[in-house]
Short mmCIF file of C-alpha atoms in Angstrom, two decimals:
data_model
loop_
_atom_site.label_atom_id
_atom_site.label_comp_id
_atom_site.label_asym_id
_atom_site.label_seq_id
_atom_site.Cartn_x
_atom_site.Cartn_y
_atom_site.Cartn_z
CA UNK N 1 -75.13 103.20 -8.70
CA UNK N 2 -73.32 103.36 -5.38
CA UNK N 3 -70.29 100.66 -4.81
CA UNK N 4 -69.74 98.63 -1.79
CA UNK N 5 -66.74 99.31 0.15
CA UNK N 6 -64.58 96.14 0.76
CA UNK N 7 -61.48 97.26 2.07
CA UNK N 8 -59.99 99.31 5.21
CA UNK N 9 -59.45 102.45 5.13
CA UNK N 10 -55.48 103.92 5.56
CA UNK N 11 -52.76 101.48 6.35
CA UNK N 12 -54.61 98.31 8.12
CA UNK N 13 -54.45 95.68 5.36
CA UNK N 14 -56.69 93.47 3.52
CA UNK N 15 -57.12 89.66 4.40
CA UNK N 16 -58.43 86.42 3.39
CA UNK N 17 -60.48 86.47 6.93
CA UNK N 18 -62.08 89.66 5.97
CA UNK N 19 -63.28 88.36 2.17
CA UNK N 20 -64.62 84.85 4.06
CA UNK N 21 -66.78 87.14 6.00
CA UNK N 22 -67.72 89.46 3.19
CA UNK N 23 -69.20 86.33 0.75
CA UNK N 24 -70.77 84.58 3.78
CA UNK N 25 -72.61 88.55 4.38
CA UNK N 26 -73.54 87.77 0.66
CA UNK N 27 -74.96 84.45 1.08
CA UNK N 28 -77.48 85.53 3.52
CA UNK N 29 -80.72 84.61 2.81
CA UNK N 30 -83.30 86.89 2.19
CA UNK N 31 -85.84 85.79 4.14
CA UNK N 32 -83.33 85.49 7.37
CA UNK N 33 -84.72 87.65 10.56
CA UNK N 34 -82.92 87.20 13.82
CA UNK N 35 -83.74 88.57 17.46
CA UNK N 36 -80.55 90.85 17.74
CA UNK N 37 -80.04 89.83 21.50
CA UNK N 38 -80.64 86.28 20.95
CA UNK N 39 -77.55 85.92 18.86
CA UNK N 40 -75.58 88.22 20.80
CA UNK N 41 -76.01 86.36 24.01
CA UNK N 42 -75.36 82.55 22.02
CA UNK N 43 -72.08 84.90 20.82
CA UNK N 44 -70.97 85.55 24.36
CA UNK N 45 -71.62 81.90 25.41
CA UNK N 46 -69.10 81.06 22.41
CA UNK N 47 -66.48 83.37 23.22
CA UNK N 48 -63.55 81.01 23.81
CA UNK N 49 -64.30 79.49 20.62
CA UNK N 50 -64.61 82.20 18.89
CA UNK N 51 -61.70 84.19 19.79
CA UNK N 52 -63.32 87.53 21.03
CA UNK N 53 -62.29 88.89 24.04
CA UNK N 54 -64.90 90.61 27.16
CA UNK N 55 -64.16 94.33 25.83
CA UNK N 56 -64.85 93.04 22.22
CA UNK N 57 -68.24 92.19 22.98
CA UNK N 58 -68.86 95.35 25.33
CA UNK N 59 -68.17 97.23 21.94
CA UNK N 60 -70.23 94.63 19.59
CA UNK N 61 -72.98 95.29 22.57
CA UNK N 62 -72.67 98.63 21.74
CA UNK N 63 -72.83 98.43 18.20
CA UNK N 64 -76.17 96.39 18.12
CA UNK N 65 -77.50 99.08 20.50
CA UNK N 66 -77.14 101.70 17.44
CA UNK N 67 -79.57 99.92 15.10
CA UNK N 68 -82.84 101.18 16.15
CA UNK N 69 -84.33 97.53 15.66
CA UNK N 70 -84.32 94.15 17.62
CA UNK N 71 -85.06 92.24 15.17
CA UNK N 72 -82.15 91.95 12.23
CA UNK N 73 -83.60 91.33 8.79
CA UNK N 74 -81.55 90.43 5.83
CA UNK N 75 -83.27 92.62 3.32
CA UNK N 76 -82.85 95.40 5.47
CA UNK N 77 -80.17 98.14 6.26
CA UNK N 78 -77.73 96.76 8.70
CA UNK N 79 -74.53 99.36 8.81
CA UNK N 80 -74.40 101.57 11.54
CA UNK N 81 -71.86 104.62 11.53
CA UNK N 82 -71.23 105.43 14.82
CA UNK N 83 -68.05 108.29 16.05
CA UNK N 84 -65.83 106.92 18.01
CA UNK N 85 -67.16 109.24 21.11
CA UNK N 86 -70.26 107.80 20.88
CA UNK N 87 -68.94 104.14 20.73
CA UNK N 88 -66.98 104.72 24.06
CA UNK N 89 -69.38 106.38 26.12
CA UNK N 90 -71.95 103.09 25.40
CA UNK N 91 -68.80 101.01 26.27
CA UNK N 92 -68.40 102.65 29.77
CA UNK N 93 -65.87 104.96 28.74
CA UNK N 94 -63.44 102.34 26.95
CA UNK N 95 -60.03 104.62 25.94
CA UNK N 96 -59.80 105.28 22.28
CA UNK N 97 -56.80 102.67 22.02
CA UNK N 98 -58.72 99.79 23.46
CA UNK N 99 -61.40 100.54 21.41
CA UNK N 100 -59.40 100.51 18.13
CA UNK N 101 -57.75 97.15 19.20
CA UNK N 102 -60.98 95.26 20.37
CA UNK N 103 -62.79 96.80 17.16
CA UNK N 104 -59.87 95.14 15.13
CA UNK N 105 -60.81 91.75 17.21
CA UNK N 106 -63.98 91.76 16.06
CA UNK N 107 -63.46 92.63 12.73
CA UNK N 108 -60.96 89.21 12.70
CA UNK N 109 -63.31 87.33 14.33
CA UNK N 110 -65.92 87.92 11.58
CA UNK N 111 -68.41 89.26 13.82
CA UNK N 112 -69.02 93.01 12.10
CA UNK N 113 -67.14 93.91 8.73
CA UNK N 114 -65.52 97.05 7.74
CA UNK N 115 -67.55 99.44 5.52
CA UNK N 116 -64.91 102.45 5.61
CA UNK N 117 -65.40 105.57 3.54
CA UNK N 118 -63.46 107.22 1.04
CA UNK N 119 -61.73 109.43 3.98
CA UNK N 120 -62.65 106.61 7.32
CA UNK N 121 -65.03 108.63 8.41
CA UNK N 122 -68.28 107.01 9.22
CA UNK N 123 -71.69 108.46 8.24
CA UNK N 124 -74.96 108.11 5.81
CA UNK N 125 -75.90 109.92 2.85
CA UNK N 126 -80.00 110.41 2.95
CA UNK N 127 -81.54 110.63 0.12
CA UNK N 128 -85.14 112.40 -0.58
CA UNK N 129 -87.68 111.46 2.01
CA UNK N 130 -84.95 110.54 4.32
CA UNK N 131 -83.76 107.63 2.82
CA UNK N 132 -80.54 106.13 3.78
CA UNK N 133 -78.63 105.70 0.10
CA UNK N 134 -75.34 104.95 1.34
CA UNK N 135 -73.88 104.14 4.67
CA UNK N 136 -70.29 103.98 5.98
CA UNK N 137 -69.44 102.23 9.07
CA UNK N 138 -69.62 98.89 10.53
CA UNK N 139 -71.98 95.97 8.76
CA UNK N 140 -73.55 93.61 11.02
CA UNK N 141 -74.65 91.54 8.21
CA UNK N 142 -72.64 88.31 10.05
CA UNK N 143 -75.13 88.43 13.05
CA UNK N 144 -77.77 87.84 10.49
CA UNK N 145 -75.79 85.01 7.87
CA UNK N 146 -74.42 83.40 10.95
CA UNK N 147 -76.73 83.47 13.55
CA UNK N 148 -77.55 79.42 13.74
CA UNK N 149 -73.38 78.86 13.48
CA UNK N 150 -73.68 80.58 16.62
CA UNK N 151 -76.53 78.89 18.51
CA UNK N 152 -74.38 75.79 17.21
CA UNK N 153 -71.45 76.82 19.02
CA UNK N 154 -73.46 77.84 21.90
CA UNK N 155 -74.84 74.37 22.34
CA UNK N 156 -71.84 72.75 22.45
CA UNK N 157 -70.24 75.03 24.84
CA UNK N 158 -72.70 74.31 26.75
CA UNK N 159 -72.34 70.64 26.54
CA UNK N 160 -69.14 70.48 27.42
CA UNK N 161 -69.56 72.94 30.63
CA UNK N 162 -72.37 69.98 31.24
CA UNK N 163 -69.99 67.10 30.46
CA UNK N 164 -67.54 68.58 32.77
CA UNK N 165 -69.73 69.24 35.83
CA UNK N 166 -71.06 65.61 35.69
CA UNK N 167 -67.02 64.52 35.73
CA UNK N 168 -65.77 66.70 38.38
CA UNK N 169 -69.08 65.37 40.53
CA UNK N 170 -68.25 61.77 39.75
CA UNK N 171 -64.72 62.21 40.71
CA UNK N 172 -65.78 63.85 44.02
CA UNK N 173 -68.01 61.18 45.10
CA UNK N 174 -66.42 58.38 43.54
CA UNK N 175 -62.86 59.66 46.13
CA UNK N 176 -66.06 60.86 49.29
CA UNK N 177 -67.13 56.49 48.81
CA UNK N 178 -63.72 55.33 48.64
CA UNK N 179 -62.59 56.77 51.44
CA UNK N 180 -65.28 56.07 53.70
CA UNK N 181 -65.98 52.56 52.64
CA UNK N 182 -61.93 52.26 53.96
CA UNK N 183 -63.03 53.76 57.24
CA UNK N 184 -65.93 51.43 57.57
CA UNK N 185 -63.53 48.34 56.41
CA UNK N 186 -60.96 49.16 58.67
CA UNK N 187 -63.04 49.94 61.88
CA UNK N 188 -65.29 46.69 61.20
CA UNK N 189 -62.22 44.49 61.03
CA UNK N 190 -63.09 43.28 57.52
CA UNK N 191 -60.17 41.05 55.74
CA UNK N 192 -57.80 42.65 53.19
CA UNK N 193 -55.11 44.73 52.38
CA UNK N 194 -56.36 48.53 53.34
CA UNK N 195 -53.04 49.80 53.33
CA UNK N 196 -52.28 49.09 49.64
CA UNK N 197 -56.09 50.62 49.26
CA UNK N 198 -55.42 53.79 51.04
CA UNK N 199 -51.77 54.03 48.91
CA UNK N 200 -53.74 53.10 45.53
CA UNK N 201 -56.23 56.02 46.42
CA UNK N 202 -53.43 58.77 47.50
CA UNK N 203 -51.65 58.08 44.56
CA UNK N 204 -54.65 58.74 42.29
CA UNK N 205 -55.83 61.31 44.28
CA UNK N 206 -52.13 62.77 44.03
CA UNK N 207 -52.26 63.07 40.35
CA UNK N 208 -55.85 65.64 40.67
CA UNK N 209 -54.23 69.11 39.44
CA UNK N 210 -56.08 72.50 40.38
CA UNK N 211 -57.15 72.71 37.23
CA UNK N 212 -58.06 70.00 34.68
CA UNK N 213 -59.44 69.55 31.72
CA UNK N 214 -62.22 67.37 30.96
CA UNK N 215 -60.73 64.71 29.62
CA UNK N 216 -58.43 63.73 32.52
CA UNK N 217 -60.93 63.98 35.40
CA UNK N 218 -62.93 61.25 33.14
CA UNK N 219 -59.42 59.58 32.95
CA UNK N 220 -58.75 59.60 37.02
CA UNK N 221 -62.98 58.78 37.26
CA UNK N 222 -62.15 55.76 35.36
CA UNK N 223 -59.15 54.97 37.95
CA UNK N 224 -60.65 55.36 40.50
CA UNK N 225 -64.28 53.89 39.37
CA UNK N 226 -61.87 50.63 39.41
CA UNK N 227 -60.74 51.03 42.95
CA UNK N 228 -64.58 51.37 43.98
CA UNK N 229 -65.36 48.88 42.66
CA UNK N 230 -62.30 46.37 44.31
CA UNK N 231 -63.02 47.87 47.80
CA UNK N 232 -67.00 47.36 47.02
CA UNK N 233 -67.08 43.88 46.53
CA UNK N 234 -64.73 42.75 49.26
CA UNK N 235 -66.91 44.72 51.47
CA UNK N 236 -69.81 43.20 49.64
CA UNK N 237 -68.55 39.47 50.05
CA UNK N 238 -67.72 39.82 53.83
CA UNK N 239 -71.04 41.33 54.46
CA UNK N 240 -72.64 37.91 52.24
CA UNK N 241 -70.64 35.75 54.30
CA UNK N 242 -71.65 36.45 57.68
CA UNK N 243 -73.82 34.08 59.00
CA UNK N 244 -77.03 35.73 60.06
CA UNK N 245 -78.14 33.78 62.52
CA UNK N 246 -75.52 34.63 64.63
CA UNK N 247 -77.05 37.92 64.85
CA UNK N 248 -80.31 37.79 67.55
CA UNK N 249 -81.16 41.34 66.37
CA UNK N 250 -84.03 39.69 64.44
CA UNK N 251 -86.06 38.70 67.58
CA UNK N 252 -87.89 41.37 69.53
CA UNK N 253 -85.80 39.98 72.99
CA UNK N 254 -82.19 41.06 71.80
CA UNK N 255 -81.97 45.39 72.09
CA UNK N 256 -78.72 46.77 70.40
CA UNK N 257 -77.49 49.93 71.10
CA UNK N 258 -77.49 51.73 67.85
CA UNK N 259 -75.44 54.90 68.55
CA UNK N 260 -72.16 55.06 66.38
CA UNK N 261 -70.94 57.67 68.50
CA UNK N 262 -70.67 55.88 71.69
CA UNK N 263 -66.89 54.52 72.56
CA UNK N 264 -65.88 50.77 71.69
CA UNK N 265 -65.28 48.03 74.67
CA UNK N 266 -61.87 48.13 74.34
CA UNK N 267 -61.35 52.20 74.09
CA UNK N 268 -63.67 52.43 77.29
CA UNK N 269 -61.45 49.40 79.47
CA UNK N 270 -57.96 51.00 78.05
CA UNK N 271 -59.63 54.44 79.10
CA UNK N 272 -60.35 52.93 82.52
CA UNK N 273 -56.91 51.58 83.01
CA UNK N 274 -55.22 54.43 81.85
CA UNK N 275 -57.02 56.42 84.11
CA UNK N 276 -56.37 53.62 87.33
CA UNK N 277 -52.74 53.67 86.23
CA UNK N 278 -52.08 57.30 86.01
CA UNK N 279 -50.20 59.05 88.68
CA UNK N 280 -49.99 62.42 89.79
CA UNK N 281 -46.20 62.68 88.53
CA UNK N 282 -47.06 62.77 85.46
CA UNK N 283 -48.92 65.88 85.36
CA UNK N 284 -47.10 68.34 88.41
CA UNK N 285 -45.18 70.05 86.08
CA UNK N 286 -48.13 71.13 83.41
CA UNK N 287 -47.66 74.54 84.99
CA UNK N 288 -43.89 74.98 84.39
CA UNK N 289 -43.89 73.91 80.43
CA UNK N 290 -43.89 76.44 77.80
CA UNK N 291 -46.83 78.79 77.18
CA UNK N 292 -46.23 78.92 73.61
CA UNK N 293 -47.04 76.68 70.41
CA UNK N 294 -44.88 73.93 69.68
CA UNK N 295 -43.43 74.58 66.84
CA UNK N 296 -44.45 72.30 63.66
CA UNK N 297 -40.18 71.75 63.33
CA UNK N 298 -39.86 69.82 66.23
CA UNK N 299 -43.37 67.97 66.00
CA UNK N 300 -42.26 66.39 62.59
CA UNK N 301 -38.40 65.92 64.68
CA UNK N 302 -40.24 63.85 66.88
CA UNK N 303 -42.80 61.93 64.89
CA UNK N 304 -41.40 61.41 61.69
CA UNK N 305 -43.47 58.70 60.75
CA UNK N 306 -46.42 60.88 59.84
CA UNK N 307 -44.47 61.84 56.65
CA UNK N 308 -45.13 58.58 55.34
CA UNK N 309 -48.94 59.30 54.82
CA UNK N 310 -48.22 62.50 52.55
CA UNK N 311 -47.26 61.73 48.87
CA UNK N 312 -43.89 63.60 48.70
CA UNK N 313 -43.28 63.29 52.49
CA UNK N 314 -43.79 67.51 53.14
CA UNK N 315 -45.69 68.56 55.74
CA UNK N 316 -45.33 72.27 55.91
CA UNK N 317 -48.55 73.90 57.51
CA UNK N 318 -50.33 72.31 60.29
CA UNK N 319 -53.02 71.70 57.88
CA UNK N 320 -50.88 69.62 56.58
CA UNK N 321 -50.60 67.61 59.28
CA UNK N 322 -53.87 67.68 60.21
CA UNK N 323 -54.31 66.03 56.50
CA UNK N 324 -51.80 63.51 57.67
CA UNK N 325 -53.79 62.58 60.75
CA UNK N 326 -56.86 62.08 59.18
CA UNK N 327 -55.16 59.25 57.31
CA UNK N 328 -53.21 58.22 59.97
CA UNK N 329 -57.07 57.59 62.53
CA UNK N 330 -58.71 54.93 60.45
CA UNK N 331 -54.88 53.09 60.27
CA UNK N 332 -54.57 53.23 64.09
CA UNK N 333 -58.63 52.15 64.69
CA UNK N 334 -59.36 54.99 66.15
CA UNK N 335 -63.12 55.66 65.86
CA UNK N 336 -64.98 58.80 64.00
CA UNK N 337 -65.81 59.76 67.81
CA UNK N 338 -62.73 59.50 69.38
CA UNK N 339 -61.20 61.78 66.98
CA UNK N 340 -64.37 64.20 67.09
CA UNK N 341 -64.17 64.24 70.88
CA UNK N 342 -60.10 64.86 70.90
CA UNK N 343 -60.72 67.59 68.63
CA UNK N 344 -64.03 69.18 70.47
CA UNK N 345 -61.54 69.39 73.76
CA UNK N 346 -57.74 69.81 72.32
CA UNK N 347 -58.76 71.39 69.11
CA UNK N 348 -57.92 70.35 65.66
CA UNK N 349 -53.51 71.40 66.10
CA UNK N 350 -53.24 69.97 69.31
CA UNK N 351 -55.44 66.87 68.50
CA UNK N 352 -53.00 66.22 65.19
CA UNK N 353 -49.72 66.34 67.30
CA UNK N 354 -51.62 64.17 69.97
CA UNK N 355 -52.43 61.37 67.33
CA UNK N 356 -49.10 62.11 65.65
CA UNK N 357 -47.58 61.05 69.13
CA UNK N 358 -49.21 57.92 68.97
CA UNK N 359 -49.21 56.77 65.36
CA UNK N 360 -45.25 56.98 66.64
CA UNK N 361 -45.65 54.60 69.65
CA UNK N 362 -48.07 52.48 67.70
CA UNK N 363 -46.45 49.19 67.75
CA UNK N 364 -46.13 50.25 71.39
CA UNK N 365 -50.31 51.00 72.11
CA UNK N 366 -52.41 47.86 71.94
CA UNK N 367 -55.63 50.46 71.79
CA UNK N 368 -55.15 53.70 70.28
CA UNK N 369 -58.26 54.74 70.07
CA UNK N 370 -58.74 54.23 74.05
CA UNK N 371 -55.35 55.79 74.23
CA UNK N 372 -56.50 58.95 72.94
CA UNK N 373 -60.25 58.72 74.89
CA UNK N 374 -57.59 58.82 78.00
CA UNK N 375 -55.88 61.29 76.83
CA UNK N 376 -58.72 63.96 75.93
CA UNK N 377 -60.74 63.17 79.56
CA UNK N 378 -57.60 64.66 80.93
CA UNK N 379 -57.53 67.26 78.87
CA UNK N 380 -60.80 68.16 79.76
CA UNK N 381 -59.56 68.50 83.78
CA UNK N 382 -56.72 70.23 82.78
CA UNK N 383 -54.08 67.34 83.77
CA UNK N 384 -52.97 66.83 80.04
CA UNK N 385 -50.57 68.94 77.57
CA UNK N 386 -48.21 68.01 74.43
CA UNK N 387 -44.99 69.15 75.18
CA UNK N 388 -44.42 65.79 77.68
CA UNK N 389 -45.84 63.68 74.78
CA UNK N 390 -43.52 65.06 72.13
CA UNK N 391 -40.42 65.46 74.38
CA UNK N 392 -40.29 62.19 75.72
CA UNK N 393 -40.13 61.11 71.89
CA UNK N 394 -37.20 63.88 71.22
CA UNK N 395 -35.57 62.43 74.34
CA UNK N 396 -36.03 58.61 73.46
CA UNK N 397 -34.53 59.17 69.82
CA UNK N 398 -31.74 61.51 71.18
CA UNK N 399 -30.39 58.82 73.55
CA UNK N 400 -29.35 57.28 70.59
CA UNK N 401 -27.34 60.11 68.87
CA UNK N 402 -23.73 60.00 68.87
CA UNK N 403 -22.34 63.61 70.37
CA UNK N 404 -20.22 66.32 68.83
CA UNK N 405 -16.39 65.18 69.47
CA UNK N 406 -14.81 67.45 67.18
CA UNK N 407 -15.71 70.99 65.51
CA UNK N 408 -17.92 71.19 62.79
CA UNK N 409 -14.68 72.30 60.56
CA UNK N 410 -12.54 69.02 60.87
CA UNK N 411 -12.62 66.23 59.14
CA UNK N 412 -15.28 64.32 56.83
CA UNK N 413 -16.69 62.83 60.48
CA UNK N 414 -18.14 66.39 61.33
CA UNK N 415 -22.31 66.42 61.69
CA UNK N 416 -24.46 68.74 61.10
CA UNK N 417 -27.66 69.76 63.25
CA UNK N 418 -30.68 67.86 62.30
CA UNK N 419 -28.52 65.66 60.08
CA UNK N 420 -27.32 61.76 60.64
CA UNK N 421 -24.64 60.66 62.56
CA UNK N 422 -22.50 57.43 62.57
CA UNK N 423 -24.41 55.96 64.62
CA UNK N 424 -27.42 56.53 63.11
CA UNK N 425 -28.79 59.30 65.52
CA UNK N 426 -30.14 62.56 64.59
CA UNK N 427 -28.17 65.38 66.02
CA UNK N 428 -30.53 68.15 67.55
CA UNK N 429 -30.77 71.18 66.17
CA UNK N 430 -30.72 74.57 67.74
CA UNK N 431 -34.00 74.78 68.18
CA UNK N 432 -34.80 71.73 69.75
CA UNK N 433 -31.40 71.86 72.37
CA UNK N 434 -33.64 75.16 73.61
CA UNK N 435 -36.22 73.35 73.61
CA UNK N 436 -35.38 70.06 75.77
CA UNK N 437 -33.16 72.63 77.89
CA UNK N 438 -35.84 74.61 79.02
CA UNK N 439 -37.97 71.51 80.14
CA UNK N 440 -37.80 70.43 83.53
CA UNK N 441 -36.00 67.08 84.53
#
């Protein structure tokens, strides 16, 4: 009568984990049979939850590959005794200390269970006719017992990868509707307070880490589900109130022009006056400005209102601006054309500093989204640059600054570059002194 082994072998101790897996090996039906593979891959889709780690399973992958049957009965033999040579050239050449760690992973995990000889070596003793009468090694009697524990865990790994797909893809298009039914409102002059919608939105949007668990993109869904829904039914109620008889489109007489893309009335007559009011002064000295990029430094120096639209007020890329001025079009009533066009012609940096530029001199523009038709046409003939646009802003908020009257080390009166002054001025920096010196008067 041969006796079980339940303990390790040398120094590694005994635990409680290692007799719950032991007497749930015992419980094991006898009329259990499991598709070896089956279980292993409902094991691998349960890894977090079990605890075992990638290499763990390489080696229980290996382990399974020693029993010379796919399907794991409960009556039958289920210890395999492979060396440790053999174990890490099936796990791609795993080093002996990884393998002794991950082995110990799965032994805490409960997935295989120590069967250790007398001396830790593992092997079989055959009896006559080849019989195996004792075996030392690893049991993989728990793949058997708790094969539908597994299949459980699988499932509901698998419906929580579900449940979290379905909220990440409500919050996307849940923010994709908000933000265009604010376009629409904004371009179609509907009534209401799309400011406080777009602020409502960034500060939702602001509060989206990298990474998040399920349960707070179903929180922010929620939010923002409620801001849908406000910005839904005011467009909803202006489109009910509209009387439609006011519209002739119904009678086969009246023909609308149903391109989007084509310029409003008033872009096209600021355009045209722009154009009739332009003068060749204006655009002599293209030649003699700077070849190189403006820097982003002096573009925020000069249109500082364009912080307003990022939460936190930092711009620090020109993507970021570029961000900014996406927010900044629908404000100004510029149309998704315009801003295609400018960008088509000045591409996307140049097009951001252009509409940075004007979302400055907005209270100053009564059409900004003829403005910037204006603008690109003369980009396109080569009569249009930056640099003027963002210098004479430097230039007009300079005027104001109060100058240096005393070195920087006296008294509590001293400025610093880029900093206030009493008068409320900005003294240049460095940079921009270069700068405005090297343009011509």
């Amino acid at each position: 009568m041969t006796h079980l082994s339940t303990t390790p072998f040398g120094r590694r101790p005994m635990t409680l984990g290692m007799i719950s897996s032991q007497l749930a090996a015992k419980a094991k039906p006898e009329t259990a049979i499991v598709h070896k593979w089956h279980v292993f891959q409902h094991i691998k889709e349960a890894r977090q939850v079990l605890g075992a780690t990638d290499r763990a399973l390489a080696i229980l992958h290996a382990l399974l590959s020693f029993h010379p049957e796919i399907a794991l009965e409960a009556t039958s033999e289920l210890i395999v005794w492979p060396s440790n040579e053999q174990l890490m050239a099936r796990a791609n050449g795993m080093p002996p200390t990884t393998l002794r760690r991950h082995l110990a992973v799965l032994v805490d995990c409960g997935l295989i269970i120590r069967r250790d000889s007398p001396n830790g070596k593992r092997f079989a003793r055959k009896g006559q006719g080849g019989a195996i009468e004792q075996a030392y090694g690893f049991d993989l009697a728990p793949i058997v017992t708790r094969a539908e524990e597994y299949k459980s865990l699988a499932a509901a790994v698998q419906a929580e990868k579900k449940a979290f797909r379905v909220a990440k893809e409500r919050l996307t298009i849940l923010r994709r509707d908000i933000v265009k039914m604010i376009e629409a409102g904004v371009e179609e002059g509907v009534p209401g307070n799309w400011r406080r919608f777009q602020q409502v939105y960034q500060e939702i949007a602001g509060r989206i880490p990298r990474t998040a668990s399920r349960q707070l993109l179903e929180s922010l869904g929620g939010e923002m589900e409620t801001l849908w829904r406000e910005v839904r039914e005011l467009l909803e109620t202006f489109a009910k109130t509209q009387n439609p008889d006011a519209n002739e489109s119904h009678s086969g007489c009246h023909i609308q022009n149903s391109n989007p893309d084509l310029p409003s009335e008033s872009e096209r007559s600021s355009a045209n006056e722009d154009e009739a009011g332009g003068n060749a002064a204006a655009n002599h000295n293209l030649r003699s400005l700077p070849k190189r990029e403006l820097p982003l430094g002096i573009v925020l120096d000069a249109c500082p209102n364009m912080r307003w639209l990022i939460k936190g007020g930092e711009i620090r890329h020109w993507r970021d601006l570029t961000a900014a001025a996406e927010l900044a079009r629908p404000m100004l009533g510029i149309s998704p054309s315009a801003w295609r066009e400018a960008r088509e012609v000045l591409g996307d940096q140049q097009a951001a500093i252009t509409l940075a530029a004007i979302h400055q001199r907005a209270d100053q523009i009564s059409s900004a989204g003829g403005y910037l038709r204006s603008l690109t046409d003369r980009a396109k003939d080569g009569k249009f640059s930056v640099w003027p646009m963002i210098m004479a802003l430097l230039r007009a908020k300079l005027d104001g600054a109060k100058p240096l009257t005393a070195p920087p080390t006296q008294g509590p009166g001293r400025s610093e570059p880029g900093k206030p002054t009493e008068s409320g001025g900005l003294q240049p920096s460095a940079e921009l002194r270069a700068s405005l010196a090297k343009r011509p008067k």
